[in-house]
């Protein structure tokens, strides 16, 4: 069977996520809504909704959660040809609190020994990855196991050698690493393969030991990145390339509902614009907009727009400025 041509490919772990229906302490929640969750899956979902051909590689268990993840991929139009159904290990899941005050929710993970944690170089399918023009990586998948970290470096090396473009969102998960020093060393090494590095400001400080957006961006530019866009939260985003430096104002937010997924939404905006041939300033602006849309609804990916919804949002912004 011929391999499907893809705009973007990514890999990672998807889990079933149970979001509490009641505000407050998870221990007191007695009913939940089921969703699919995962940083790389969120980005894949957002790009697919904007009309890109997206592939996602992973492992899921032969269980109801695994079937749920595969159904989610199909519903979003994400190609799953590189997803392996693991006969030995289960699909992970997580619990997430509901916080009506807009604060960061409590999340408990049940992923140790999951099917995805057994991802390895054996899961690399060169014909599948090479069918894509862009690779997106986050720091989550490399953190779940040593074999998955090895896979991340292998994919990045192969795609870079083939001249594919690469974006990297550190998306730090310190509890999954032996230490912060190991985390910084491995993720900074992985970032060296990327054309575009997309950290949050605090993430950049943790990874580089530097303080300002200018310094953090310089750290990655000196190691081969074409551009760095740093998320500044309510202050917007900072952009630096060899020829350009700017701070882009944040998109307006009426009310923060759920902060989880904001960074993934930002990545969707940046990557989609760059793949369309837009300039970095426009890409950061779109990143700010989709990130803002993501935090104004409940759920990790519910706020990621379709192409029509994105155009409507842009139209509303233009009307507001007039």
Short mmCIF file of C-alpha atoms in Angstrom, two decimals, residues 3-163:
data_model
loop_
_atom_site.label_atom_id
_atom_site.label_comp_id
_atom_site.label_asym_id
_atom_site.label_seq_id
_atom_site.Cartn_x
_atom_site.Cartn_y
_atom_site.Cartn_z
CA UNK A 3 2.32 5.77 1.91
CA UNK A 4 0.05 8.77 2.28
CA UNK A 5 1.66 12.15 1.65
CA UNK A 6 1.64 14.22 4.85
CA UNK A 7 2.19 17.85 5.75
CA UNK A 8 3.15 17.11 9.35
CA UNK A 9 4.11 14.05 11.35
CA UNK A 10 4.55 13.76 15.11
CA UNK A 11 4.77 11.01 17.69
CA UNK A 12 3.90 10.66 21.35
CA UNK A 13 1.57 9.23 23.95
CA UNK A 14 -2.18 9.69 23.98
CA UNK A 15 -4.20 8.80 27.05
CA UNK A 16 -7.81 8.61 28.00
CA UNK A 17 -8.52 11.66 30.16
CA UNK A 18 -11.31 11.87 32.72
CA UNK A 19 -12.26 15.47 33.50
CA UNK A 20 -14.24 16.09 36.68
CA UNK A 21 -17.73 17.54 36.28
CA UNK A 22 -17.49 19.22 39.71
CA UNK A 23 -15.26 22.14 40.63
CA UNK A 24 -12.57 21.56 43.24
CA UNK A 25 -10.66 18.68 44.79
CA UNK A 26 -10.32 15.61 42.58
CA UNK A 27 -10.90 13.38 45.59
CA UNK A 28 -14.43 14.75 45.89
CA UNK A 29 -15.33 14.41 42.21
CA UNK A 30 -17.83 11.63 41.52
CA UNK A 31 -18.54 12.03 37.80
CA UNK A 32 -16.24 12.67 34.85
CA UNK A 33 -16.25 13.38 31.11
CA UNK A 34 -13.94 11.24 28.98
CA UNK A 35 -11.62 12.87 26.45
CA UNK A 36 -8.38 11.97 24.67
CA UNK A 37 -5.27 13.83 25.82
CA UNK A 38 -1.62 14.21 24.90
CA UNK A 39 0.53 17.19 23.95
CA UNK A 40 1.52 15.88 20.53
CA UNK A 41 -2.02 14.67 19.86
CA UNK A 42 -3.35 18.15 20.67
CA UNK A 43 -1.02 19.69 18.08
CA UNK A 44 -1.93 17.04 15.52
CA UNK A 45 -5.63 17.74 16.17
CA UNK A 46 -5.25 21.48 15.78
CA UNK A 47 -3.34 21.18 12.51
CA UNK A 48 -5.81 18.64 11.11
CA UNK A 49 -8.71 20.97 11.91
CA UNK A 50 -6.98 23.68 9.87
CA UNK A 51 -6.89 21.37 6.87
CA UNK A 52 -3.38 19.92 7.01
CA UNK A 53 -2.63 16.26 6.35
CA UNK A 54 -1.28 15.05 9.68
CA UNK A 55 0.17 11.73 10.80
CA UNK A 56 0.66 10.58 14.39
CA UNK A 57 2.81 7.64 15.45
CA UNK A 58 2.44 5.83 18.77
CA UNK A 59 1.50 2.67 20.62
CA UNK A 60 -1.84 1.97 22.30
CA UNK A 61 -3.01 -1.08 24.19
CA UNK A 62 -5.55 -3.57 22.92
CA UNK A 63 -8.16 -2.18 25.30
CA UNK A 64 -11.12 0.20 25.36
CA UNK A 65 -8.89 3.23 25.96
CA UNK A 66 -6.80 2.29 22.93
CA UNK A 67 -9.90 1.94 20.78
CA UNK A 68 -11.08 5.32 22.07
CA UNK A 69 -7.79 6.96 21.03
CA UNK A 70 -8.00 5.41 17.55
CA UNK A 71 -11.61 6.56 17.18
CA UNK A 72 -10.55 10.07 18.20
CA UNK A 73 -7.85 10.08 15.52
CA UNK A 74 -10.34 8.95 12.89
CA UNK A 75 -12.88 11.58 13.93
CA UNK A 76 -10.26 14.33 13.66
CA UNK A 77 -8.93 13.11 10.31
CA UNK A 78 -5.48 12.26 11.69
CA UNK A 79 -3.65 9.44 9.93
CA UNK A 80 -2.99 6.49 12.28
CA UNK A 81 -1.13 4.13 9.96
CA UNK A 82 1.95 4.33 12.23
CA UNK A 83 0.06 3.52 15.44
CA UNK A 84 0.82 0.04 16.78
CA UNK A 85 -1.69 -1.89 18.89
CA UNK A 86 0.41 -3.37 21.69
CA UNK A 87 -0.71 -6.81 22.86
CA UNK A 88 1.25 -6.67 26.14
CA UNK A 89 0.83 -3.23 27.68
CA UNK A 90 -2.19 -0.97 28.37
CA UNK A 91 -3.14 2.49 27.22
CA UNK A 92 -2.48 5.08 29.92
CA UNK A 93 -5.08 7.40 31.41
CA UNK A 94 -5.26 10.53 33.54
CA UNK A 95 -7.62 12.38 35.87
CA UNK A 96 -8.08 16.13 35.63
CA UNK A 97 -9.81 18.48 38.06
CA UNK A 98 -12.28 21.17 37.09
CA UNK A 99 -11.19 24.61 38.26
CA UNK A 100 -13.87 27.23 37.66
CA UNK A 101 -11.58 30.06 38.84
CA UNK A 102 -9.31 29.64 35.79
CA UNK A 103 -6.34 28.36 37.81
CA UNK A 104 -4.21 25.44 36.61
CA UNK A 105 -6.10 22.17 37.14
CA UNK A 106 -4.83 19.25 39.15
CA UNK A 107 -3.79 16.34 36.93
CA UNK A 108 -2.96 12.80 38.02
CA UNK A 109 -1.32 10.46 35.52
CA UNK A 110 -1.61 6.68 35.32
CA UNK A 111 0.90 6.01 32.56
CA UNK A 112 3.75 3.97 34.08
CA UNK A 113 4.33 0.85 31.99
CA UNK A 114 1.90 2.03 29.30
CA UNK A 115 2.06 0.85 25.71
CA UNK A 116 3.43 4.21 24.58
CA UNK A 117 6.22 4.09 27.17
CA UNK A 118 7.55 1.11 25.23
CA UNK A 119 8.01 3.14 22.04
CA UNK A 120 11.49 2.56 20.62
CA UNK A 121 13.53 2.81 17.42
CA UNK A 122 11.67 -0.32 16.29
CA UNK A 123 8.63 1.96 15.85
CA UNK A 124 10.44 4.19 13.36
CA UNK A 125 9.00 3.66 9.90
CA UNK A 126 11.21 5.65 7.50
CA UNK A 127 8.75 5.59 4.61
CA UNK A 128 6.03 7.01 6.86
CA UNK A 129 8.04 9.82 8.41
CA UNK A 130 9.72 10.73 5.12
CA UNK A 131 6.29 11.16 3.54
CA UNK A 132 5.90 14.33 5.65
CA UNK A 133 7.44 17.71 5.00
CA UNK A 134 7.51 18.76 8.64
CA UNK A 135 8.21 17.06 11.98
CA UNK A 136 6.86 18.37 15.27
CA UNK A 137 8.37 17.14 18.52
CA UNK A 138 7.60 17.99 22.12
CA UNK A 139 9.53 17.25 25.29
CA UNK A 140 6.81 14.97 26.64
CA UNK A 141 7.29 11.84 24.51
CA UNK A 142 11.08 11.75 25.06
CA UNK A 143 10.47 11.91 28.83
CA UNK A 144 8.28 8.83 29.16
CA UNK A 145 11.10 6.28 28.78
CA UNK A 146 14.71 5.85 27.72
CA UNK A 147 13.64 3.97 24.58
CA UNK A 148 11.21 6.75 23.60
CA UNK A 149 13.98 9.32 24.10
CA UNK A 150 16.21 7.29 21.79
CA UNK A 151 13.40 7.22 19.24
CA UNK A 152 13.02 11.01 19.41
CA UNK A 153 16.70 11.55 18.61
CA UNK A 154 16.56 9.00 15.80
CA UNK A 155 13.52 10.60 14.16
CA UNK A 156 14.98 14.10 14.52
CA UNK A 157 18.33 13.03 13.07
CA UNK A 158 16.76 11.24 10.10
CA UNK A 159 14.33 14.04 9.30
CA UNK A 160 17.02 16.70 9.62
CA UNK A 161 19.33 14.75 7.30
CA UNK A 162 16.49 14.52 4.76
CA UNK A 163 16.04 18.29 4.79
#
